[in-house]
Coordinates of C-alpha atoms and ligand atoms in Angstrom, one line a residue:
X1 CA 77.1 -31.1 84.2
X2 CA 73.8 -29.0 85.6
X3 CA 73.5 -25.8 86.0
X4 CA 72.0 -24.5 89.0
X5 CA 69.8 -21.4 89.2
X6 CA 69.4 -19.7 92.8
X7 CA 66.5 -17.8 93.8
X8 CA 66.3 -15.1 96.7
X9 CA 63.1 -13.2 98.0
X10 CA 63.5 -9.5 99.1
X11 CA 61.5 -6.8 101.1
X12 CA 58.2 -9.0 101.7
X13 CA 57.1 -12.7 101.8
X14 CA 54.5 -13.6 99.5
X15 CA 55.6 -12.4 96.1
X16 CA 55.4 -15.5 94.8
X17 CA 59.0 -16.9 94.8
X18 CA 57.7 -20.4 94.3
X19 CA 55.4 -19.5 90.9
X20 CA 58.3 -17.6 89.9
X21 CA 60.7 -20.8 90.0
X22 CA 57.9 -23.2 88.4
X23 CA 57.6 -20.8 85.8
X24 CA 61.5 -20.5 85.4
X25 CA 61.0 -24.5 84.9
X26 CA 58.0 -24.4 82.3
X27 CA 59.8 -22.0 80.5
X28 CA 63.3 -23.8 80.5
X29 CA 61.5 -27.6 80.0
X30 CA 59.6 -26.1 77.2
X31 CA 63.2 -25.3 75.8
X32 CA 63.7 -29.1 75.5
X33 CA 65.8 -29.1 79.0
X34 CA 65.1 -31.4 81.8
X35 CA 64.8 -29.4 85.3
X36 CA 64.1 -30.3 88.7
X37 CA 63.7 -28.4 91.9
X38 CA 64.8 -28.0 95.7
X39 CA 63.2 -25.9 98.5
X40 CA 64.8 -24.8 101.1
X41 CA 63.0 -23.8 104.4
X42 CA 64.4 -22.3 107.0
X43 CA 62.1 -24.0 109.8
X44 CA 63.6 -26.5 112.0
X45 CA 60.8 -28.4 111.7
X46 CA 62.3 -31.5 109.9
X47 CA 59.4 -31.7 107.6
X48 CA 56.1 -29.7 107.5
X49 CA 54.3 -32.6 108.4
X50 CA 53.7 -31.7 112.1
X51 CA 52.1 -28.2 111.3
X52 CA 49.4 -26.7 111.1
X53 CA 48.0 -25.8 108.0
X54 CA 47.3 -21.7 109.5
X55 CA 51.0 -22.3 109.9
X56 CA 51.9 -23.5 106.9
X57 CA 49.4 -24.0 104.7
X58 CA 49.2 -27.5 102.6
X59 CA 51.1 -30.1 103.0
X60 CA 52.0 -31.4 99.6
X61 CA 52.8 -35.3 98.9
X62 CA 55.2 -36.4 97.0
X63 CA 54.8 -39.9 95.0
X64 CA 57.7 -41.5 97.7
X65 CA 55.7 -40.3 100.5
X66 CA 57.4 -37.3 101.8
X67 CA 55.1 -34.3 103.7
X68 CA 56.7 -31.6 101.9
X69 CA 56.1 -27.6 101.2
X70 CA 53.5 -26.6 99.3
X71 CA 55.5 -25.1 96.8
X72 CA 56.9 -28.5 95.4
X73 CA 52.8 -28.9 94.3
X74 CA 53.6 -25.5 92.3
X75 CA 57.2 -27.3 90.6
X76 CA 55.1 -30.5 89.6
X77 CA 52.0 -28.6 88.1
X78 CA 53.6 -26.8 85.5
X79 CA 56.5 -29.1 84.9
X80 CA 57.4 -32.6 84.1
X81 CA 59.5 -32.8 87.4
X82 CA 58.6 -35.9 89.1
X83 CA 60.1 -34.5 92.8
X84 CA 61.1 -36.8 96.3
X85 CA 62.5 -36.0 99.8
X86 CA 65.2 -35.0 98.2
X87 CA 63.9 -32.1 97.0
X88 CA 62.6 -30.2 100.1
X89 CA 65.3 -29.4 102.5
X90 CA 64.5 -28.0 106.2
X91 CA 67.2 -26.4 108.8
X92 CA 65.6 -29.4 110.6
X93 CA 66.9 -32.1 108.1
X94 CA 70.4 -30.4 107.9
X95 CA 70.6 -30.3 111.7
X96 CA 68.9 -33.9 112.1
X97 CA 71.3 -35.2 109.9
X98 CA 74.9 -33.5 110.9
X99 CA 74.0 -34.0 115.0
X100 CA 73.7 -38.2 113.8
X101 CA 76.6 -38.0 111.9
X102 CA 78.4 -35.9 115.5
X103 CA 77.1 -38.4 117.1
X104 CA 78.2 -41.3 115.4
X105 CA 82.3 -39.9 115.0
X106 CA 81.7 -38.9 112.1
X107 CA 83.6 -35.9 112.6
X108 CA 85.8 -37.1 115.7
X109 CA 88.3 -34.7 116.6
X110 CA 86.9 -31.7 115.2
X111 CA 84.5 -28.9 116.2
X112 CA 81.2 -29.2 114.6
X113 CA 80.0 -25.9 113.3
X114 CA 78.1 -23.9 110.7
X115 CA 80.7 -23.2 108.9
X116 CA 81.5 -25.7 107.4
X117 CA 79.6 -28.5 108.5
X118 CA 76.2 -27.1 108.1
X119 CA 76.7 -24.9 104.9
X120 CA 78.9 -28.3 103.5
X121 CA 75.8 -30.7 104.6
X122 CA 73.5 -28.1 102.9
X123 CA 75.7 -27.5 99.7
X124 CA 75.7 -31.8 99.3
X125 CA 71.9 -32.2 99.3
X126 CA 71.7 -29.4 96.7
X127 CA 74.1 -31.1 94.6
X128 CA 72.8 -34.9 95.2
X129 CA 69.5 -34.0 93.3
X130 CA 72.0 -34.5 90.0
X131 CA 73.4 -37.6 90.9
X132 CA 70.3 -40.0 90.1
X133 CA 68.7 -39.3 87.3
X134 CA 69.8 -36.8 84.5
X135 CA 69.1 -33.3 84.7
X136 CA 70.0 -29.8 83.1
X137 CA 69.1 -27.6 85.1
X138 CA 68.4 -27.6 89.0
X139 CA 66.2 -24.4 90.2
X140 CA 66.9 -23.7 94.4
X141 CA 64.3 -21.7 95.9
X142 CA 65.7 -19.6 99.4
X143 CA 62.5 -19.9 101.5
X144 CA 62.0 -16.5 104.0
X145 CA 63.1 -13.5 103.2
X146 CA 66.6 -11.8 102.3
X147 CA 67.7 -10.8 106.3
X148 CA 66.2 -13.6 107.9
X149 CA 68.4 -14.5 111.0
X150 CA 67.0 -18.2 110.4
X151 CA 68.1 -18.0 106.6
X152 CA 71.8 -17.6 106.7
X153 CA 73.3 -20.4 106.3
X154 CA 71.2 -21.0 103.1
X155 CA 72.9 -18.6 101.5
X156 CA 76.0 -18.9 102.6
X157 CA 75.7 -22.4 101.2
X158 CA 74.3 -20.8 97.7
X159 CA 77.0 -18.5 97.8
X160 CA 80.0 -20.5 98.3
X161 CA 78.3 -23.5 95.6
X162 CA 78.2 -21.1 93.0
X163 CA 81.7 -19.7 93.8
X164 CA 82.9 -23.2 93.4
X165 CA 80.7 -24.3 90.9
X166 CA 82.4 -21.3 88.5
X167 CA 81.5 -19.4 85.5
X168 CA 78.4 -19.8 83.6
X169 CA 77.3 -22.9 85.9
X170 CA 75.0 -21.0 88.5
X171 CA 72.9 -17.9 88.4
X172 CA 71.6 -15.9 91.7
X173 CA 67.8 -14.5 90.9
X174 CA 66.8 -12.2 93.1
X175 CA 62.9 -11.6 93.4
X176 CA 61.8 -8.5 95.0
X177 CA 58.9 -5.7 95.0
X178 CA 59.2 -2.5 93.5
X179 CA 55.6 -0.8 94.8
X180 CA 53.4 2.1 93.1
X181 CA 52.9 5.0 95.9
X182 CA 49.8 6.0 94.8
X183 CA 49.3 9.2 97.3
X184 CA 52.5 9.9 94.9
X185 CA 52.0 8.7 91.9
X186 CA 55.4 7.1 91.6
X187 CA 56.9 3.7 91.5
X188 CA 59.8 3.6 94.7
X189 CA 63.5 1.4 93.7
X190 CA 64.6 1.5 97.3
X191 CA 63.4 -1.3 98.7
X192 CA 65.0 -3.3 95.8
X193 CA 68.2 -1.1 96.3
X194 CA 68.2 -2.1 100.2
X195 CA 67.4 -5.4 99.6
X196 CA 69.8 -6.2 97.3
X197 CA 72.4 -4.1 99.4
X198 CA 71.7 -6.6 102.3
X199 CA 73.1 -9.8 99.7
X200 CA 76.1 -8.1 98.4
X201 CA 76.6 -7.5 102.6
X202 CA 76.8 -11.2 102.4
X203 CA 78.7 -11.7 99.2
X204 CA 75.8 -12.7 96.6
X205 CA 75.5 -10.1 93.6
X206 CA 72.4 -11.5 92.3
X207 CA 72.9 -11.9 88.4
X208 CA 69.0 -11.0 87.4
X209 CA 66.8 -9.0 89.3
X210 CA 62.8 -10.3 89.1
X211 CA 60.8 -7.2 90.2
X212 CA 56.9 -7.4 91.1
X213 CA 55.0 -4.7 90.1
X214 CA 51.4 -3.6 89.3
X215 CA 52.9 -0.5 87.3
X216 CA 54.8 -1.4 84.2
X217 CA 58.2 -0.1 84.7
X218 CA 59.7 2.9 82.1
X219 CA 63.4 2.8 80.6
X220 CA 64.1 5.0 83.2
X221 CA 62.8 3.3 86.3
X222 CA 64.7 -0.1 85.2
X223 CA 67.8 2.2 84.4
X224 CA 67.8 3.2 88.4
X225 CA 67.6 0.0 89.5
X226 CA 70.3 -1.7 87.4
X227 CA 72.4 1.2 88.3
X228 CA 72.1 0.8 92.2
X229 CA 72.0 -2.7 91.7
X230 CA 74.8 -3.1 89.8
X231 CA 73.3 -5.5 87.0
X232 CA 72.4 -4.8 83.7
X233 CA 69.4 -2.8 82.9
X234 CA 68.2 -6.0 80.2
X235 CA 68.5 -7.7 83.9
X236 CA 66.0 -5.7 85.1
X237 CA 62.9 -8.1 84.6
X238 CA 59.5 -6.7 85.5
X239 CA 57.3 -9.3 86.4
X240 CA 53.8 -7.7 86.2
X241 CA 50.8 -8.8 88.6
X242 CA 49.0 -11.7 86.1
X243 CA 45.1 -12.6 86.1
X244 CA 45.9 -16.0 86.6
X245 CA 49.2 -17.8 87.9
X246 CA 49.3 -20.1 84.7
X247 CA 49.7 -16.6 82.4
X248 CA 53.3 -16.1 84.9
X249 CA 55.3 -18.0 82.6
X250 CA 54.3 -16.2 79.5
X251 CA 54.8 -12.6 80.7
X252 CA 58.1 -13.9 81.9
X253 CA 59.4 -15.1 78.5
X254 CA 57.7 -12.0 77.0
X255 CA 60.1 -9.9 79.2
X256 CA 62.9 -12.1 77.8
X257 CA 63.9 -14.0 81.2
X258 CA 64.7 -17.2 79.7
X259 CA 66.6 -16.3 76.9
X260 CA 68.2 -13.9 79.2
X261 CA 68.9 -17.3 81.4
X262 CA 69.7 -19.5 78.5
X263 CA 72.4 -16.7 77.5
X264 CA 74.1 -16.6 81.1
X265 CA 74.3 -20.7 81.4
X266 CA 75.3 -21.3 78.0
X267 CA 72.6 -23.6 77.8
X268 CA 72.5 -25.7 74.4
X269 CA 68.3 -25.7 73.9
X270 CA 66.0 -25.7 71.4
X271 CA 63.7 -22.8 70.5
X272 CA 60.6 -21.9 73.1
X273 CA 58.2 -24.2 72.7
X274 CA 54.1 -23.4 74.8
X275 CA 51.9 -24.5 72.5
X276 CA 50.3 -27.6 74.7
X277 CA 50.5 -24.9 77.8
X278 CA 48.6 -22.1 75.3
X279 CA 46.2 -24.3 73.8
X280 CA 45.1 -26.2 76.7
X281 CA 45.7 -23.5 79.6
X282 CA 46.2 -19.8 78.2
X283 CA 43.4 -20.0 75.5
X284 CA 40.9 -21.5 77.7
X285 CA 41.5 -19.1 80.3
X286 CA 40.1 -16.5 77.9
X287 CA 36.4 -18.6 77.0
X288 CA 35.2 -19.6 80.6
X289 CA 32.0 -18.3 79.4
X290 CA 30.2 -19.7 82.3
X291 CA 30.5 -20.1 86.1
X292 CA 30.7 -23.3 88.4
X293 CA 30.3 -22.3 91.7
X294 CA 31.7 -25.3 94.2
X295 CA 31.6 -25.1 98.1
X296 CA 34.7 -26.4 100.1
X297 CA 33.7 -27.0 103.5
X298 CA 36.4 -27.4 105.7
X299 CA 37.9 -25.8 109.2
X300 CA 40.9 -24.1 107.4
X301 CA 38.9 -21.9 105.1
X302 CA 40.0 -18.5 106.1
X303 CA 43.9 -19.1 104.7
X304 CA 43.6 -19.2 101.1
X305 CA 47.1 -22.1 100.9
X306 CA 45.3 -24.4 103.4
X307 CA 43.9 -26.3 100.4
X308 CA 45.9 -24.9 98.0
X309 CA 46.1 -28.2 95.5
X310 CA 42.2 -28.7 95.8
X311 CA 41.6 -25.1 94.4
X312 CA 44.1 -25.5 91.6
X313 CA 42.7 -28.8 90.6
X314 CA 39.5 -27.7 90.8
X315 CA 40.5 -24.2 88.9
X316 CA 42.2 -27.4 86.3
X317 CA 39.0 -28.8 86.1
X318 CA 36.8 -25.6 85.5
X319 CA 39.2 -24.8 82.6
X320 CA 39.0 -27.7 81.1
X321 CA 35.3 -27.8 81.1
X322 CA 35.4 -23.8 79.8
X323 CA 33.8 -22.7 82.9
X324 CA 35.0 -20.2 85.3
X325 CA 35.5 -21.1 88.8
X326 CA 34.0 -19.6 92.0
X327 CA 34.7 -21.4 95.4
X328 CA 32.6 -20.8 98.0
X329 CA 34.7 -21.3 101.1
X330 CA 32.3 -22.9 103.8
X331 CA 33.6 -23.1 107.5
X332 CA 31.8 -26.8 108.4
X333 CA 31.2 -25.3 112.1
X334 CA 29.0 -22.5 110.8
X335 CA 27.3 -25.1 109.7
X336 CA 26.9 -26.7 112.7
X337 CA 25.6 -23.4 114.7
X338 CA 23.8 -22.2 111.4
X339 CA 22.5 -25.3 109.6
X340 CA 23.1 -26.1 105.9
X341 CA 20.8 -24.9 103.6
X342 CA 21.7 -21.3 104.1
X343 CA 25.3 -22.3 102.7
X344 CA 24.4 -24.3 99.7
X345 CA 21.6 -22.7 97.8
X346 CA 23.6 -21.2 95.2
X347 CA 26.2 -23.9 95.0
X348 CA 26.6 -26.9 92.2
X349 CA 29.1 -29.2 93.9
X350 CA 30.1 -30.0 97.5
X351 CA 33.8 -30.8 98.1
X352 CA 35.0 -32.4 101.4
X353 CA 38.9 -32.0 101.5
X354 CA 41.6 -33.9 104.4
X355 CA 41.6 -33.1 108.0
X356 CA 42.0 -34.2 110.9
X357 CA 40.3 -34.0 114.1
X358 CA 36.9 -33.6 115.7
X359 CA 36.4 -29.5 115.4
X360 CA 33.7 -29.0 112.9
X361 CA 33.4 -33.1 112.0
X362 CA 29.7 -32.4 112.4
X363 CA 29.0 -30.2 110.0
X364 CA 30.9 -31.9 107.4
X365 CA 28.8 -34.9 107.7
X366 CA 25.8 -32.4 107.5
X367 CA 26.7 -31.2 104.2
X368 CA 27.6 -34.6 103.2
X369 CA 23.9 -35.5 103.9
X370 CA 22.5 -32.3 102.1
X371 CA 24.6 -33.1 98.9
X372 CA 23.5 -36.8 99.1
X373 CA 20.0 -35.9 99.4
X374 CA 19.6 -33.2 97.3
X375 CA 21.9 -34.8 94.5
X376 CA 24.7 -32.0 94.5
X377 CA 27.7 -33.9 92.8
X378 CA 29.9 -34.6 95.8
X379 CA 33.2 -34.9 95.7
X380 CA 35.2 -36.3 99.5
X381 CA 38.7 -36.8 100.0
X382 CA 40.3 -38.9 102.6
X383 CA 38.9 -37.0 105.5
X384 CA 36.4 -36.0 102.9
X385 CA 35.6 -40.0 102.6
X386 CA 35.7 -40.8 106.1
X387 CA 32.2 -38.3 106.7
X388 CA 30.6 -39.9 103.4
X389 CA 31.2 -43.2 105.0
X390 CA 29.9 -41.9 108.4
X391 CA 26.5 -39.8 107.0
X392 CA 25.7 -43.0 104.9
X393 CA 26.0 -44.9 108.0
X394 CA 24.4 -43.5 109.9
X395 CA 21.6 -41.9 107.4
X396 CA 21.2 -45.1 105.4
X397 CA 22.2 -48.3 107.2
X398 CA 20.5 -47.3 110.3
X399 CA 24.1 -47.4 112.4
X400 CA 23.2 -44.5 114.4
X401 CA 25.8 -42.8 115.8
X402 CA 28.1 -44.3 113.8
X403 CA 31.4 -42.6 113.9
X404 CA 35.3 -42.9 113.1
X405 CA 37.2 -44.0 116.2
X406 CA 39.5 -40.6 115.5
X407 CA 36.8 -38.9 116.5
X408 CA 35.1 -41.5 119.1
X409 CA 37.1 -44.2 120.1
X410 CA 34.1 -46.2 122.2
X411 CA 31.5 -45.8 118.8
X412 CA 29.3 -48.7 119.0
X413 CA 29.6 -48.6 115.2
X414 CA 33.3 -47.8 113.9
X415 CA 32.5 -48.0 110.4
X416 CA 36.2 -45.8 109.8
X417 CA 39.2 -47.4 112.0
X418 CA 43.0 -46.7 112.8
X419 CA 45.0 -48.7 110.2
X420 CA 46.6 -51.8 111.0
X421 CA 50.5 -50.9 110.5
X422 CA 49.6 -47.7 112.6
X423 CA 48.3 -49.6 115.8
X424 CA 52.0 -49.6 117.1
X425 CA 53.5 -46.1 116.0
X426 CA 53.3 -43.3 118.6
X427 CA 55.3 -40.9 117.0
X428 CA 53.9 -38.4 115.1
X429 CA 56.6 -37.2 112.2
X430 CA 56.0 -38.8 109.0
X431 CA 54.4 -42.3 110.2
X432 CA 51.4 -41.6 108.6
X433 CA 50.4 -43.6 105.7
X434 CA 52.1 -41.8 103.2
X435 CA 52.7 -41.5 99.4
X436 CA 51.6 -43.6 96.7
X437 CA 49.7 -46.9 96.5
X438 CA 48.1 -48.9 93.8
X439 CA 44.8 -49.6 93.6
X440 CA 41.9 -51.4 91.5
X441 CA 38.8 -49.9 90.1
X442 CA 35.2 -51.3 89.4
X443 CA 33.9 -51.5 86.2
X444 CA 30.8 -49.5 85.5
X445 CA 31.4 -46.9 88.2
X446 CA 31.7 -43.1 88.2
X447 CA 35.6 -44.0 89.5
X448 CA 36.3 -46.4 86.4
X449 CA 34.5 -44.1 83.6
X450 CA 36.6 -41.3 84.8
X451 CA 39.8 -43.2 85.1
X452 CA 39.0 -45.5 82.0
X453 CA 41.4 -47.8 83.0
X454 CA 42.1 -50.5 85.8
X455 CA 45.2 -49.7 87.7
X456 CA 45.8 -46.6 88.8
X457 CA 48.5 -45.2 91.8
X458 CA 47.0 -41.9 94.0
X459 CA 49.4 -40.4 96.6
X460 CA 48.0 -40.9 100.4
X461 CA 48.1 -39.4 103.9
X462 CA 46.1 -40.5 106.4
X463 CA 45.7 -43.0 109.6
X464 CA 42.4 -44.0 109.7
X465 CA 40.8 -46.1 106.9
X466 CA 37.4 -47.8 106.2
X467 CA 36.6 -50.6 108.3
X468 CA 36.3 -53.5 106.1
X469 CA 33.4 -54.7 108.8
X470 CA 30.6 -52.8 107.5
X471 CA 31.3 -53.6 103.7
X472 CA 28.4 -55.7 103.2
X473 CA 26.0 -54.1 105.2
X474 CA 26.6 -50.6 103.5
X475 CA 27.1 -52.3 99.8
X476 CA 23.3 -53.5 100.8
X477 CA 21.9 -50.1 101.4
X478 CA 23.4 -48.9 97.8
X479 CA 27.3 -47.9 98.8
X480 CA 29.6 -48.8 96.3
X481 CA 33.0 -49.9 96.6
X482 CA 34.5 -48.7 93.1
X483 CA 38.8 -48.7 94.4
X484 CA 40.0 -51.3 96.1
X485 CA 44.2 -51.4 97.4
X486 CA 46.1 -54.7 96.8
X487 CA 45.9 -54.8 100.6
X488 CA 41.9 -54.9 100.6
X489 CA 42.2 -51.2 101.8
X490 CA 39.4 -49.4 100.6
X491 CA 40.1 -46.3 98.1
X492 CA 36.9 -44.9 96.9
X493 CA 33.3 -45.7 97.5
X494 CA 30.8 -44.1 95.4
X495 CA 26.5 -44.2 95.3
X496 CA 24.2 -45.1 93.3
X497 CA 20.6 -43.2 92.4
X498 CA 23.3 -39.8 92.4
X499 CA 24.4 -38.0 89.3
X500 CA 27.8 -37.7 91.0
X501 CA 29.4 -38.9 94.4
X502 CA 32.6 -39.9 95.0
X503 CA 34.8 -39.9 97.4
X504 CA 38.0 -41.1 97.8
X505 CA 40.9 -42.3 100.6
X506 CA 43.4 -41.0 98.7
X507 CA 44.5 -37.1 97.3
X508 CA 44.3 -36.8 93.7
X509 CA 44.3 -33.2 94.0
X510 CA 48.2 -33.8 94.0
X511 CA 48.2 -35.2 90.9
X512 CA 46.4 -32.5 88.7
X513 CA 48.3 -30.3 86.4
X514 CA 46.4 -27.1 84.6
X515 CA 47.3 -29.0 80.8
X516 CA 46.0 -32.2 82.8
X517 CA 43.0 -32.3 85.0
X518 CA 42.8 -34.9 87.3
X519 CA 39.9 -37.4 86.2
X520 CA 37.8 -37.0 89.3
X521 CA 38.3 -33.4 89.2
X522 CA 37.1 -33.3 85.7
X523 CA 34.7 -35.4 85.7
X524 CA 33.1 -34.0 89.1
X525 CA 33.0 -30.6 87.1
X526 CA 31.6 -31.3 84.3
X527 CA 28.6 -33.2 86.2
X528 CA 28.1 -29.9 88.8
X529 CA 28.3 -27.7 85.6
X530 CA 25.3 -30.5 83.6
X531 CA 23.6 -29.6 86.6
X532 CA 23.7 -25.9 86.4
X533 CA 22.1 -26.9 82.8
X534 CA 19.4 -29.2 83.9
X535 CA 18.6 -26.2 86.4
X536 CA 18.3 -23.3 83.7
Ligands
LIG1 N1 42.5 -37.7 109.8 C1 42.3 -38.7 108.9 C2 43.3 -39.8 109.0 O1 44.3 -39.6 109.6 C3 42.2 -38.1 107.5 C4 43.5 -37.6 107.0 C5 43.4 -36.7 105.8 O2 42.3 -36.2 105.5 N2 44.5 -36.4 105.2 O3 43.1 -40.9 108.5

């Protein structure tokens, strides 16, 4: 049977609850155990799908095609987990699916409530994740914050699982902050101590208490804490501030948080095992002895999780290639009121992530053009395509004013058109084309050196695709088509006469892992950092 492992945030958001539960993962998998994952936001949004990333942030893809939180890309880069629908759960979802099954008489006879139909509804999706496929340990991350009106029934749900679940089956985790007053030159225990009041006001005693902290905390400090707390003071684990958000699961264990785990579940595991994760990640962390600076140009650039798997791949990529990463974080209409060069002087690659929408369109395909011209390595994705496809148009093939009928449905040249299958859909929750699809690659192309292989599967989210129209006509003027979907859909297009350009239909950003690159990733690196050699 699997054990499930529950995990709380106290006194502030952002402390990192979801590295804290992929590193609980690495550090378990690397154990030998299998683990998977389940988020639970509080939104009634049914998936994040609809938002907007200064809402949200990213919207992560899962292989089955669900828009999901961002913190499933955090569970599937440092572990094995390969996660679904199944593992995201919204207040929207519970609610969606208990007012259907009201509806239908499911309940006839019977008030419908939160008690128990929500907390039952929520407390069966938790435990379905076990059903399918085989699994040790399943980690449940509480989005929001301990006190959250909107949170509740969460951890009722949590709370009454691992009551019924019994002894040794489920642990509660309870992240919190435990901040340096500097004007006072002490480290302060009562937020924790309120924090962790407010769950015992609710029934949970959290069984280990994960406490952020710049200060490493004395004997005596984790002594006061266990004491008000009421857990043990080798419960107490600090979990210091960490250069980099692959070291997280080292300093953990270091601490002794997953023996501490292992002990509490009874889990029958072999002994710690990192050395992939150290040689590949932690090592290579220390020799970045050179810098690759990359400009993102996009309209979310002010909120750092808007393209939060597109930095970590390319952070992936840059450690891979022993170089140190520096994004520069272009806003595409500054470019459009400032022009280009003034951006990209200093820069050795130009990224174009997914978007939608016409705000700042412009001056993406403007620094498509500058890349292209001035052969930056260029890497474009979906969105990101759809201006390479539009500034070669338009640049090369003469198709002036070419455009993508998002953006202008009356172009005279829609060289990027609404898909097919999405002609008919008008509503806007997960209709999109979504998750993953095949697709073929061209030999002798950037695409097919990187991939070395034929077949490969990229997750997807989009509407709008190349129009298969203007294939010939751009394949003249020296466009490539290196990916091509079963369907004739096409993937990636590429150019020639370039040291690097790709860009692709698809988000392989989802797919990179820091002990994996993605190809394109890498391969896009390490041609931005020979040009930062040809340059010396
Ligand atoms: N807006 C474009 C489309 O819907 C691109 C989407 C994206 O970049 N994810 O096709």
């Amino acid at each position: 049977m699997a054990k499930f492992i529950f995990i709380t945030g106290g006194v502030v958001s952002s402390l990192g609850k979801g590295i804290a539960c992929a590193s609980i993962g690495k550090l378990l998998e690397s154990r030998g155990l299998k683990v998977t994952f389940i988020k639970c936001d509080p939104y009634i949004n049914v998936d994040p799908g609809t938002m907007n990333p200064y809402q949200h942030g990213e919207v992560y893809v899962t292989d089955d095609g669900a828009e999901t939180d961002l913190d499933l890309g955090h569970y599937e880069r440092f572990t094995n987990a390969k996660l679904t629908k199944d593992n995201n759960i919204t207040t929207g979802k519970i609610y969606y699916s208990v007012i259907c099954k009201e509806r239908r008489g499911d309940y006839l006879g019977k008030t419908v409530q939160i008690i128990p139909h929500i907390t039952d509804e929520i407390k069966n999706r938790i435990k379905k994740v076990t059903y399918s496929k085989k699994v040790d340990v399943v980690i449940v991350e509480i989005g929001g914050t301990v006190g959250d009106i909107e949170g509740s029934p969460f951890l009722e749900a949590i709370r009454q699982l691992k009551f019924e679940l019994g002894k040794n089956c489920a642990l509660n985790i309870h992240l919190t902050l435990v901040p340096y007053i500097k004007s006072a030159g002490e480290i302060k225990t009562k937020p924790t101590q309120h924090s962790v009041g407010a769950l015992r006001e609710i029934g949970i005693m959290p069984d280990i208490l994960l406490c952020r902290t710049e200060k490493k905390l004395r004997k005596e400090e984790k002594a006061k804490i266990a004491l008000f707390c009421n857990v043990d003071i080798e419960s107490v684990i600090p979990a210091l501030d960490a250069k980099s958000i692959y070291e997280v699961p080292l300093l953990l264990s270091r601490e002794g948080l997953d023996s501490l785990i292992v002990k509490m579940l009874n889990l029958q595991c072999v002994k710690l095992d990192l050395s992939i994760w150290n040689e590949r990640v932690i090592k290579k962390l220390k020799y970045q002895d050179r810098e690759v600076k990359i400009a993102v140009v996009g309209k979310y650039i002010i909120l750092q999780d808007a393209y939060k798997s597109i930095y970590e791949a390319l952070n992936h990529a840059a450690i891979y290639n022993g170089a140190k990463l520096v994004i520069k974080r272009v806003d595409s209409e500054d470019i459009e009121k400032n022009g280009v060069k003034k951006y990209f002087k200093d820069v050795k690659g130009v990224l174009i992530p997914g978007g939608f929408g016409s705000r700042g369109i412009e001056g993406k395909i403007k620094a498509v053009e500058f890349a292209r011209e001035n052969k930056i390595p260029f890497l474009g994705i979906c969105l990101g395509m759809h201006t390479a496809v539009i500034e070669f148009a338009r640049n090369v093939c003469g198709l002036k004013h070419a455009h993508s009928t998002e953006i202008n449905k009356h172009t005279k040249y829609p060289v990027i058109s609404l898909l097919e299958e999405q002609k008919k859909i008008k509503t806007k929750g997960a209709t999109m084309r979504l998750g993953a699809y095949d697709c073929r690659l061209l030999k002798n192309t950037f695409a097919y050196s990187a991939y070395n292989k034929e077949k490969i599967s990229e997750r997807h989210r989009h509407r709008y695709e190349f129009n298969n129209a203007y294939q010939k006509i751009m394949e003249k003027s020296g466009m490539i088509f290196s990916g091509i979907n079963p369907e004739k859909l096409v993937e990636i297009i590429e150019i020639q006469n370039h040291p690097w350009f790709v860009a692709c239909q698809f988000h392989p950003e989802f797919k990179s892992k820091p002990d994996n690159p993605h190809v394109l990733f890498r391969d896009y690196i390490a041609a931005a950092l020979s040009l930062t050699k040809e340059k010396k």
